[in-house]
Short mmCIF file of C-alpha atoms in Angstrom, two decimals:
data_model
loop_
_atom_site.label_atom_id
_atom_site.label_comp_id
_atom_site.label_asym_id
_atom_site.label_seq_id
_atom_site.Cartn_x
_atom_site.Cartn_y
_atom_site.Cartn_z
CA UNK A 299 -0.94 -15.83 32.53
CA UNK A 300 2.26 -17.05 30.72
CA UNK A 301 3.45 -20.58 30.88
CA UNK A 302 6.50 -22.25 32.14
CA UNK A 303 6.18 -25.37 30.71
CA UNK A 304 9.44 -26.60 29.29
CA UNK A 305 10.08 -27.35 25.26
CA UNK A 306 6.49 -25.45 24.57
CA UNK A 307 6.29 -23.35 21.47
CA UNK A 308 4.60 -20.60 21.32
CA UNK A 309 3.84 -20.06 17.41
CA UNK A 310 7.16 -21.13 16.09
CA UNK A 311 9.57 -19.55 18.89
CA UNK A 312 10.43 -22.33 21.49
CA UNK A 313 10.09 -21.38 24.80
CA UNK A 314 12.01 -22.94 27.92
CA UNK A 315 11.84 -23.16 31.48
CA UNK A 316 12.50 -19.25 32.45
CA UNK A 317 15.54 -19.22 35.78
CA UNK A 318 16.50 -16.34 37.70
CA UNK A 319 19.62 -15.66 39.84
CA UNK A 320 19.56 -16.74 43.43
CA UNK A 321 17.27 -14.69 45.43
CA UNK A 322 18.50 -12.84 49.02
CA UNK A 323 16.70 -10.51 51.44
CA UNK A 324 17.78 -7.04 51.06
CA UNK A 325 17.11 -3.32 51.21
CA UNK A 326 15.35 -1.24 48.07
CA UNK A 327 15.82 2.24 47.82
CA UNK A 328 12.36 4.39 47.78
CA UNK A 329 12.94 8.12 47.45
CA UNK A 330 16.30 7.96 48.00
CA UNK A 331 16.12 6.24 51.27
CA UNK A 332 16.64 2.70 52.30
CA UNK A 333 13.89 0.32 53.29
CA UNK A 334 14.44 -3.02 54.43
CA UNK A 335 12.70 -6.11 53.48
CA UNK A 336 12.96 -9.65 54.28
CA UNK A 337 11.06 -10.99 51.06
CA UNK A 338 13.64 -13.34 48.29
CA UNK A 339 13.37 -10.45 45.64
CA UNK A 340 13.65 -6.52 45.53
CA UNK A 341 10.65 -4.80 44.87
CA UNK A 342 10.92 -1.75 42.58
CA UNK A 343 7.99 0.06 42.50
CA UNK A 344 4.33 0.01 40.73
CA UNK A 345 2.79 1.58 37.98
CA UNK A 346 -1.20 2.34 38.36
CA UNK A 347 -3.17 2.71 35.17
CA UNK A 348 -5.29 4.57 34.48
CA UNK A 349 -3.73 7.51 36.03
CA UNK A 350 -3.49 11.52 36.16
CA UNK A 351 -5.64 13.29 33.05
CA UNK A 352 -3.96 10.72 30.39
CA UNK A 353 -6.17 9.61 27.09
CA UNK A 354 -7.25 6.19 28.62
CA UNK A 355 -8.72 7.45 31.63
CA UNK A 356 -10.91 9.60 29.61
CA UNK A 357 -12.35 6.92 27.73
CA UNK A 358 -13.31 4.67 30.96
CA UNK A 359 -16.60 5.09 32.87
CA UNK A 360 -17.64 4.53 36.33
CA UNK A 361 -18.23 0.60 36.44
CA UNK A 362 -16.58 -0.36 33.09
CA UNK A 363 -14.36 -2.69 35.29
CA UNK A 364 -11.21 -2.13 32.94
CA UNK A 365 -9.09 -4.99 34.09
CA UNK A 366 -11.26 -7.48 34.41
CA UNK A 367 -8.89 -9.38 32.56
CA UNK A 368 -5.20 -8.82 30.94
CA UNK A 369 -2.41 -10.44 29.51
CA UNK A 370 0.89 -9.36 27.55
CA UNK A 371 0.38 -10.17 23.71
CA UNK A 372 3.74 -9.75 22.29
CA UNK A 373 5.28 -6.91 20.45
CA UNK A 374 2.14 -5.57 18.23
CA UNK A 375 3.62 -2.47 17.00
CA UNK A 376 7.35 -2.92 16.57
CA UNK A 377 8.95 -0.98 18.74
CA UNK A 378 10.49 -3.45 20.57
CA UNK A 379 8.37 -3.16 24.42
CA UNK A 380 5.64 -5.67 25.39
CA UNK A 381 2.22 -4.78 24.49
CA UNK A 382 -1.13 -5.77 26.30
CA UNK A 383 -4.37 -6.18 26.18
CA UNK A 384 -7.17 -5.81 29.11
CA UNK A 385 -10.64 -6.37 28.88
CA UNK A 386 -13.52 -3.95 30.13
CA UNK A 387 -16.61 -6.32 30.21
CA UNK A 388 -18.83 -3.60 31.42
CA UNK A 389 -18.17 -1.32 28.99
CA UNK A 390 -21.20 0.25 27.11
CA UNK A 391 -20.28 0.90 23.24
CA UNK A 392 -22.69 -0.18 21.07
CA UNK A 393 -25.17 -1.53 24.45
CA UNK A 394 -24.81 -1.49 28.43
CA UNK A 395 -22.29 -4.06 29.38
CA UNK A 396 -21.62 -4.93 25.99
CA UNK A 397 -17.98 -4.82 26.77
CA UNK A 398 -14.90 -4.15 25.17
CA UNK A 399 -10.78 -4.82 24.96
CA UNK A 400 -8.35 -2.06 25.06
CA UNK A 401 -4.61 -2.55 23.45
CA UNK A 402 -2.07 -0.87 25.39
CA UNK A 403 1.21 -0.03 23.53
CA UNK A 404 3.78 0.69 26.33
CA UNK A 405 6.59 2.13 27.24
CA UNK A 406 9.73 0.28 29.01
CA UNK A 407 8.54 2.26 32.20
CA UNK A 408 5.49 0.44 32.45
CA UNK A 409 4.03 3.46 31.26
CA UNK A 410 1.31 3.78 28.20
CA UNK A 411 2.95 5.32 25.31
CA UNK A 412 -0.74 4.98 23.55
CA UNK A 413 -3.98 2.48 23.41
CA UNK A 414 -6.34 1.27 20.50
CA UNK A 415 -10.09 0.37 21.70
CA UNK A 416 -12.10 -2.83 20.40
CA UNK A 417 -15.84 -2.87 20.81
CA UNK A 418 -18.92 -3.01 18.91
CA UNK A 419 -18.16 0.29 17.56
CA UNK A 420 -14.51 0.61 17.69
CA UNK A 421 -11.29 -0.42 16.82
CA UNK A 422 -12.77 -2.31 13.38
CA UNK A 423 -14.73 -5.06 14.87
CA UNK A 424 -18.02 -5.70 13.16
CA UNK A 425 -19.68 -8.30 15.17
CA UNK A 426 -23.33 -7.42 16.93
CA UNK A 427 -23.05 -7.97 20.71
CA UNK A 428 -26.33 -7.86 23.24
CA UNK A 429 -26.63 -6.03 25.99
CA UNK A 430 -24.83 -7.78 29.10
CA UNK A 431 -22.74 -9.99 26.71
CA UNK A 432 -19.59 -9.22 28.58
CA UNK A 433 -17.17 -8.97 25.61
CA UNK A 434 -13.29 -8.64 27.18
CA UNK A 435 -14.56 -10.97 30.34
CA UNK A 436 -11.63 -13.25 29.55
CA UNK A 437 -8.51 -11.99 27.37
CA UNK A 438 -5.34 -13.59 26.26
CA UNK A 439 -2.19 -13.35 24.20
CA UNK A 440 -1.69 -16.26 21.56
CA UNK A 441 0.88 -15.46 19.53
CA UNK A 442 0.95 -15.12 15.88
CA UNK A 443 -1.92 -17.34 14.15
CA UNK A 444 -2.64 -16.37 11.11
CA UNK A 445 1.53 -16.18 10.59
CA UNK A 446 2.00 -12.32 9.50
CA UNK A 447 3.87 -11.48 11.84
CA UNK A 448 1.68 -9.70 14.37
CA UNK A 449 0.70 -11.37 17.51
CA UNK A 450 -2.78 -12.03 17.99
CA UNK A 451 -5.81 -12.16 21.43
CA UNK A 452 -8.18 -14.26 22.47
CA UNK A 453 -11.11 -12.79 23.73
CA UNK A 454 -14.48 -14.08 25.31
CA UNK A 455 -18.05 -13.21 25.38
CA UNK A 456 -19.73 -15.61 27.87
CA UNK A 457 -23.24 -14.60 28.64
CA UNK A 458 -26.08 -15.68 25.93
CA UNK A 459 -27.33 -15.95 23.48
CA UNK A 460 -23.61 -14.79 22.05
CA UNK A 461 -21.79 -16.79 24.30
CA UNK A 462 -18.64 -17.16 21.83
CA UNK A 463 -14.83 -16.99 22.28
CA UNK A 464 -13.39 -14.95 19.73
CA UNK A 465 -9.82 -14.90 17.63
CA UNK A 466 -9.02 -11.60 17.14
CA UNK A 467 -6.27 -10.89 14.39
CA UNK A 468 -4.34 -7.08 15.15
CA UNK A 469 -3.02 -5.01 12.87
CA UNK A 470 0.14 -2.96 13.72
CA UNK A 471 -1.93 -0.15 15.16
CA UNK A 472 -3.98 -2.37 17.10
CA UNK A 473 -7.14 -2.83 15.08
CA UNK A 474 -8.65 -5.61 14.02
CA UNK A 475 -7.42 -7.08 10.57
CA UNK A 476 -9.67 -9.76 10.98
CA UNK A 477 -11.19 -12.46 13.25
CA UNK A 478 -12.93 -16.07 13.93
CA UNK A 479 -15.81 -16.53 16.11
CA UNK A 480 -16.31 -19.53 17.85
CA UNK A 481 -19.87 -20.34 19.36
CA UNK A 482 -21.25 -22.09 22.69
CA UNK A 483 -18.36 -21.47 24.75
CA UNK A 484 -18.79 -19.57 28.10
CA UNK A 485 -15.15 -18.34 29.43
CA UNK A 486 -15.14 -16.26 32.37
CA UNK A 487 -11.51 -16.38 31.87
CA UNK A 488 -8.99 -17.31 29.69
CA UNK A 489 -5.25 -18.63 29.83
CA UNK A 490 -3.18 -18.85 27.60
CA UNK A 491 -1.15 -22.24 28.30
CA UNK A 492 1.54 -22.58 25.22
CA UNK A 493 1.15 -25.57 22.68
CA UNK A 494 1.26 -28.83 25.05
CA UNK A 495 -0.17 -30.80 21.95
CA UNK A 496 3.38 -30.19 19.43
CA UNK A 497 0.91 -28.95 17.00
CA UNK A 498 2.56 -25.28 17.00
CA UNK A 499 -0.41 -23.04 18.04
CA UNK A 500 -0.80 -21.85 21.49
CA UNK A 501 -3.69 -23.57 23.33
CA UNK A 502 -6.20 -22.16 25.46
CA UNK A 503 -7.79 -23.05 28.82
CA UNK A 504 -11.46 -21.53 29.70
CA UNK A 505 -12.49 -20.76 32.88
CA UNK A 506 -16.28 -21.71 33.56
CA UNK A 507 -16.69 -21.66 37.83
CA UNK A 508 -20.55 -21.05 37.13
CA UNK A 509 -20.39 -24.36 35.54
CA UNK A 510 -22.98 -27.19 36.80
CA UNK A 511 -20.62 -30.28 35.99
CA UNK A 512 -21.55 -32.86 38.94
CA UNK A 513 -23.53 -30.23 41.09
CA UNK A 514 -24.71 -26.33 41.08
CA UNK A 515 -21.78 -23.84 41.22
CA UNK A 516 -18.60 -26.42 41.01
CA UNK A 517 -17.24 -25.31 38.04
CA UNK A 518 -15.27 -26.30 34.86
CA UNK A 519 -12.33 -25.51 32.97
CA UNK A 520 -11.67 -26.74 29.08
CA UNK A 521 -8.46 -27.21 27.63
CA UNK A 522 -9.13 -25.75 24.20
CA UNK A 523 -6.92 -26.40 20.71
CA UNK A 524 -7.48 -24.33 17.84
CA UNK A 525 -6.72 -25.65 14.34
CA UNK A 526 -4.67 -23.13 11.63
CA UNK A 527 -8.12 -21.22 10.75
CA UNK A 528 -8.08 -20.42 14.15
CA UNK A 529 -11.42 -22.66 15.14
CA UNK A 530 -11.68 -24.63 18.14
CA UNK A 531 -11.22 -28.24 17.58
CA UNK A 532 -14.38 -29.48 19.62
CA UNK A 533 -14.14 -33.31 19.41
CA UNK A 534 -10.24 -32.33 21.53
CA UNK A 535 -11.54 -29.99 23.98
CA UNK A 536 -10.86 -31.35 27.52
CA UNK A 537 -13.57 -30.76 30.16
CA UNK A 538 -11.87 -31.04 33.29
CA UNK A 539 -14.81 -30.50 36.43
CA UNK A 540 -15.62 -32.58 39.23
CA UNK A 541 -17.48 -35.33 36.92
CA UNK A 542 -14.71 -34.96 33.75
CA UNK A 543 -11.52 -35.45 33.43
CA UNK A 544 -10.93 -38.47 35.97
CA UNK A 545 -10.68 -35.18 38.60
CA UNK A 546 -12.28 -37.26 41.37
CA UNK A 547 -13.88 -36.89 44.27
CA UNK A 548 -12.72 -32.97 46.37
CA UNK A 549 -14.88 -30.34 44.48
CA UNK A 550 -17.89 -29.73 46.40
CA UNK A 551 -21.53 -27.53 45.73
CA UNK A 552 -20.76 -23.29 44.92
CA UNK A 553 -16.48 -23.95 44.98
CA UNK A 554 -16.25 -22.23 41.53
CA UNK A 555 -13.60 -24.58 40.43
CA UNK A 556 -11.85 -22.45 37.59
CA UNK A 557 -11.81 -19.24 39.14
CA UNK A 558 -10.76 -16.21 36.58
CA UNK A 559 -7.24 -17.89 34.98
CA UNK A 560 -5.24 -20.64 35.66
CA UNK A 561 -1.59 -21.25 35.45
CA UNK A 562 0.58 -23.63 33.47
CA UNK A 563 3.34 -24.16 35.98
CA UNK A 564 5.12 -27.01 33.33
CA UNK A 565 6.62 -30.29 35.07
CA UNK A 566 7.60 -29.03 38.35
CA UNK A 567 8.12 -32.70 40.13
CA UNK A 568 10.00 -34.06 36.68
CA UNK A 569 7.73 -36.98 36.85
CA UNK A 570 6.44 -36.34 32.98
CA UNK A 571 3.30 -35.26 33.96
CA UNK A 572 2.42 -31.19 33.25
CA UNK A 573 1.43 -29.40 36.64
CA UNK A 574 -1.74 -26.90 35.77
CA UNK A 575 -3.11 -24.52 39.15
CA UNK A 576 -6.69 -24.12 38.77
CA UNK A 577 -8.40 -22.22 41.62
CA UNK A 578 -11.88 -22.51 43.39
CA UNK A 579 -12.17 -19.23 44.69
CA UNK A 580 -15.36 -20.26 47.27
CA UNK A 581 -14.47 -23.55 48.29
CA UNK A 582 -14.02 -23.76 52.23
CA UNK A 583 -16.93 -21.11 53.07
CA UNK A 584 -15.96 -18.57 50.43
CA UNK A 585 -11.56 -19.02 51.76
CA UNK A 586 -10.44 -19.78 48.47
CA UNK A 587 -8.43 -22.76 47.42
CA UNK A 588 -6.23 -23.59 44.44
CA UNK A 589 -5.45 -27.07 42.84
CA UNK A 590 -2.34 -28.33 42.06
CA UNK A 591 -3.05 -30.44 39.07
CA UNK A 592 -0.71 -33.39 37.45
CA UNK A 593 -2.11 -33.60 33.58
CA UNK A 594 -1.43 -37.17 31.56
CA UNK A 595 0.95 -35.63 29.02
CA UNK A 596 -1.09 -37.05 25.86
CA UNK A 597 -4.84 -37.13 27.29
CA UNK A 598 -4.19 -34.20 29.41
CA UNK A 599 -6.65 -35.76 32.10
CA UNK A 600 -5.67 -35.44 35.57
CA UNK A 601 -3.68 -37.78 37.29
CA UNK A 602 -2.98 -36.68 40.71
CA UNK A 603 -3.81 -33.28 42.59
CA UNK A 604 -2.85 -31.58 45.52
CA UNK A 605 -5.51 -28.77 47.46
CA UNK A 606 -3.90 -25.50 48.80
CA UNK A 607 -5.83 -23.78 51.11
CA UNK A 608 -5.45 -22.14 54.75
CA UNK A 609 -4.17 -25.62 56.58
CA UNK A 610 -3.56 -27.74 53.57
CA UNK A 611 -0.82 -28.01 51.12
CA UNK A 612 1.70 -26.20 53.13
CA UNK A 613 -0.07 -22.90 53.25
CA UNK A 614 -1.01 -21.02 56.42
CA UNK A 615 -1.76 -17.87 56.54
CA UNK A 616 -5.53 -17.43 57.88
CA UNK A 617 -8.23 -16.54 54.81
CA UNK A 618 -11.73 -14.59 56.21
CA UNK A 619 -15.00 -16.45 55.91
CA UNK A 620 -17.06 -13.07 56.81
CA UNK A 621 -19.64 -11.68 54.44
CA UNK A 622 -17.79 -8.70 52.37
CA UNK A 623 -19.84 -5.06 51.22
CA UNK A 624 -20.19 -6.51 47.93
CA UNK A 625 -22.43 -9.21 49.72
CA UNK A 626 -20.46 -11.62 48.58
CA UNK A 627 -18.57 -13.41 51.36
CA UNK A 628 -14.90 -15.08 52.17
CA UNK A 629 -11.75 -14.48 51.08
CA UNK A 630 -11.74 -15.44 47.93
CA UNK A 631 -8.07 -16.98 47.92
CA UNK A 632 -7.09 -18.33 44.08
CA UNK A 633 -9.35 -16.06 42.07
CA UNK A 634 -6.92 -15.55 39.47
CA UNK A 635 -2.67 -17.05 39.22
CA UNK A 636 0.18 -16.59 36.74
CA UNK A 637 3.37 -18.76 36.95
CA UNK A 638 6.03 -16.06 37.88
CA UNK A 639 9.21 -18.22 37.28
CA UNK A 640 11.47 -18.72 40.10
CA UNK A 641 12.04 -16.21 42.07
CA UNK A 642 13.50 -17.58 45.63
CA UNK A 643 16.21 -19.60 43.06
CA UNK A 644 15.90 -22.81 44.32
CA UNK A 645 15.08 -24.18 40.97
CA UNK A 646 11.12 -24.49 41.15
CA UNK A 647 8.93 -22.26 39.81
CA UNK A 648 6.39 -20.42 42.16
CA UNK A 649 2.91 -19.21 42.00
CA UNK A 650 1.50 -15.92 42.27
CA UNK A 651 -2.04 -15.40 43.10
CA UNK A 652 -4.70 -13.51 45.40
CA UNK A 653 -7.57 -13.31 47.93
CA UNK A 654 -8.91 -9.91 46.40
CA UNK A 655 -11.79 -9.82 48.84
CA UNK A 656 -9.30 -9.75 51.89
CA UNK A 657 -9.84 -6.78 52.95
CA UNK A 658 -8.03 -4.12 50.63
CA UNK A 659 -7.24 -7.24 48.28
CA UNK A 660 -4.17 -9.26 48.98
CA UNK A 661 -1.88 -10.74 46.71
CA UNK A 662 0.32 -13.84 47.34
CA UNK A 663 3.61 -15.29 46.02
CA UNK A 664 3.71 -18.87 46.73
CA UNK A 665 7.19 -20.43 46.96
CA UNK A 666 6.47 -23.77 45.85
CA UNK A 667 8.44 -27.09 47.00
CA UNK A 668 9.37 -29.38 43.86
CA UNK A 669 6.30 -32.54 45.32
CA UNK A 670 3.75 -28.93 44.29
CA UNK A 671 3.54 -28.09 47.84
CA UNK A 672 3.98 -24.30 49.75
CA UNK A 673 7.56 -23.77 51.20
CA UNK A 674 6.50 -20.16 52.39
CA UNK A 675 4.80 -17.17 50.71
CA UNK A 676 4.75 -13.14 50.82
CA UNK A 677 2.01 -10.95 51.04
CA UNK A 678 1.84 -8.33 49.06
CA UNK A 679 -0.61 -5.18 49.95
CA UNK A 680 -1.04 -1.96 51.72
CA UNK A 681 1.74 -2.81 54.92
CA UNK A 682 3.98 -5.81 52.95
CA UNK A 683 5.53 -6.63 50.12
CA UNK A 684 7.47 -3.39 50.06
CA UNK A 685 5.80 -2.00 47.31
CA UNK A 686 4.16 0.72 49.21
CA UNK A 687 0.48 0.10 47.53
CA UNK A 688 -1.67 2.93 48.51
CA UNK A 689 -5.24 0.45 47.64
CA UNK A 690 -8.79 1.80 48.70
CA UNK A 691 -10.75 -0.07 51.22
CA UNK A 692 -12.39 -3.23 49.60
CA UNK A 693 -9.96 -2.21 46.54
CA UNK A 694 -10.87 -5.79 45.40
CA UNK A 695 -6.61 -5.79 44.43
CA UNK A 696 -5.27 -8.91 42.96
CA UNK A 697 -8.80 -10.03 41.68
CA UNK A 698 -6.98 -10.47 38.34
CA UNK A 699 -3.10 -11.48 37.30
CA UNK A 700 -1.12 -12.07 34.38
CA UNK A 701 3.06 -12.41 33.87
CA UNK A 702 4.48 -9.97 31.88
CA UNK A 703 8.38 -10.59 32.32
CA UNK A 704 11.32 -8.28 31.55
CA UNK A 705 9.27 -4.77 30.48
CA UNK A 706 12.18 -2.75 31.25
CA UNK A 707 14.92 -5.25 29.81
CA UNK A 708 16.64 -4.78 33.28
CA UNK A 709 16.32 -8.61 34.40
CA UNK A 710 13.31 -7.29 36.61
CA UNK A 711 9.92 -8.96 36.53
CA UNK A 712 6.17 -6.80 35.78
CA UNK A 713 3.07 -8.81 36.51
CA UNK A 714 0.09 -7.24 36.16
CA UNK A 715 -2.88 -7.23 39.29
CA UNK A 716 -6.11 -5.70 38.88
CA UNK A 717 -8.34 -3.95 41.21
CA UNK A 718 -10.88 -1.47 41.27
CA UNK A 719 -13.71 -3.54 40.67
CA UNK A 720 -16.38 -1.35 41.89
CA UNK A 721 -15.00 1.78 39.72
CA UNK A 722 -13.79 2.25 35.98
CA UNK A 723 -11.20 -0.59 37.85
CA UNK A 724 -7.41 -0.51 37.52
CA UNK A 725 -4.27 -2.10 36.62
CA UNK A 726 -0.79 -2.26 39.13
CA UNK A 727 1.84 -3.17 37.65
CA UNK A 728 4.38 -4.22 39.97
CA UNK A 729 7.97 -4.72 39.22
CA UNK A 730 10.43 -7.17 40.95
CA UNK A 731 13.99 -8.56 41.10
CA UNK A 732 15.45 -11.63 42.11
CA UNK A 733 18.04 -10.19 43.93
#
């Protein structure tokens, strides 16, 4: 969930459109032996967590759903590697489902050097949460808001009657120094977007697809700014949903417009307008579509928009409608997106995203054409990609994404999917090259 947009600060470090080196098919070595791929990047391997006997896997339960959300925070303990943070909505400190965030301090590997729990009971947090609250439903990395130096999250609690989205302020070992609580805000999700208002503080989009905006199930998202005590601004929040945000006619009745995240994908046509992909993971009997939106650069309403979905917007690969074991039912394409930069090196940046309830889960990078279209795609799951995934059945992979960037410091790219869903869940994280 990182954001591309170009000229957008994040705290007081600019940050510019990321570019990568021409990309070319090519072989990958895997255990010493050659394996050719036709995909524009090289794919070096995955890490899985939680895995083997290590400290975190002891801590999860059956169900916790540990990935349920994720994003890279920034360098918390000053070693110099990315950290993260993933939520674990159904996990049961303090009450069942109360939820919780874990803070993973990693190595270069994409291994976990060591992790700091936050929940009702853990981890210094003192606020009461009710049973089913969900905390850790939506995470995100915001940078450094209360300016010492430490990177701080986002984190949401959607269900009532503490539906609240919370600024959580880390200490060096993870804990929480202190934090902000922000009422009446349900967030399924959470993105951070960087600060497309100049104001020098990261911005936050909330993902509400239960939202009743212009009919039952459509969905909502708000574009959220936080002033310096780290409180949402109320009277700016932008609602954008099928009746706000001049988004027009196109959502229909149960689409979930919103999805898990969204991705900031900056100005990809150059027209001045800020392109923002929102999915609606059950539009088209439960296929999955994503929206390409084109955001006013001052009111941040929408000005155009372009659907992609199996026969629209350039994509074509063929999404299930069939009812899944979870009873649930379709594909479930656009559930979650991060920008991922541009990887094929034609100069646009591209879109990586998922239909986690196709079959084993399938994850998607879309090549995208500079007018926001699909120029082609790869699949990534158990047969392509070349990352030779080894997912359970109905693995539910790529039901959550975020953009980490250069872990190892190798010019590769780690993004984070999560699976798992009907276990303690998981986290893959895969790592690429633009070859």
């Amino acid at each position: 969930m990182d954001c591309f947009l170009k000229n957008i600060r994040l705290g007081l470090i600019p940050i510019v459109l990321i570019s990568f080196y021409s990309c070319n098919s090519g072989p990958i070595l895997e255990n010493n032996k050659i394996i050719e791929t036709s995909e524009p990047y090289l794919a070096l391997g995955y890490v899985e967590l939680p895995y083997g006997n290590d400290n975190l896997l002891a801590e999860l339960d059956r169900g916790d759903r540990f990935g349920r959300d994720h994003d890279k925070i920034g360098d918390v303990d000053g070693d110099g590697v990315i950290d993260l943070v993933v939520g674990a909505r159904s996990d049961d400190d303090g009450e069942i489902d109360a939820g919780a965030v874990y803070i993973l301090f990693m190595n270069h590997d994409g291994s976990l050097k060591s992790h700091q729990k936050i929940s009702m009971i853990s981890g210094g947090f003192s606020d009461v949460l009710n049973e089913g609250n969900f905390f850790g439903y939506g995470v995100a990395g915001i940078g450094d808001y209360n300016y010492d130096g430490i990177p701080d999250i986002a984190v949401s609690s959607p269900v009532p009657p503490n539906n609240s989205l919370y600024i959580i302020h880390l200490n060096t070992d993870g804990t929480v120094k202190s934090y902000t609580k922000n009422q009446n805000i349900i967030a399924e999700g959470l993105t951070a977007i960087g600060d497309i208002n100049g104001d020098n503080r990261i911005d936050i989009v909330a993902c509400n697809p239960g939202s009743d905006d212009g009919g039952r199930d459509r969905g909502a998202i708000d574009i959220i700014f936080l002033n310096e005590d780290s409180y949402v601004s109320n009277l700016k929040t932008i609602t954008i949903s099928s009746s706000k945000g001049d988004f027009g006619s196109g959502i229909e009745d149960g689409d979930k417009f919103g999805g898990r995240e969204v991705a900031m994908m900056g100005d990809i046509d150059g027209d001045g307008t800020i392109e923002l992909a929102v999915g609606a993971f059950m539009s088209d009997e439960g296929k999955g579509a994503i929206w390409m939106l084109s955001l006013n650069s001052s009111s941040f309403n929408v000005e155009s928009k372009i659907k992609i979905t199996e026969g629209m917007g350039g994509f074509t690969d063929q999404l299930i409608t069939t009812v899944n074991p979870n009873g649930s039912y379709g594909a479930n394409f656009g559930h979650a997106m991060a920008a991922i930069g541009d990887v094929d090196g034609d100069g646009v940046v591209d879109l990586i995203t998922g239909a986690n309830q196709q079959y084993e889960g399938w994850g998607y990078i879309l090549y995208l054409n500079n007018d926001k279209t699909v120029k082609s795609f790869s699949i990534i799951n158990n047969s392509n990609g070349g990352f030779n995934l080894n997912l359970p059945d109905e693995g539910r992979f790529s039901r959550s994404i975020s953009y980490i960037g250069d872990l190892k410091g190798d010019g590769s790219i780690a993004v984070n999917l999560g699976g798992g869903a009907g276990d303690t869940g998981s986290l893959y994280t895969l790592f690429l090259k633009p070859n």
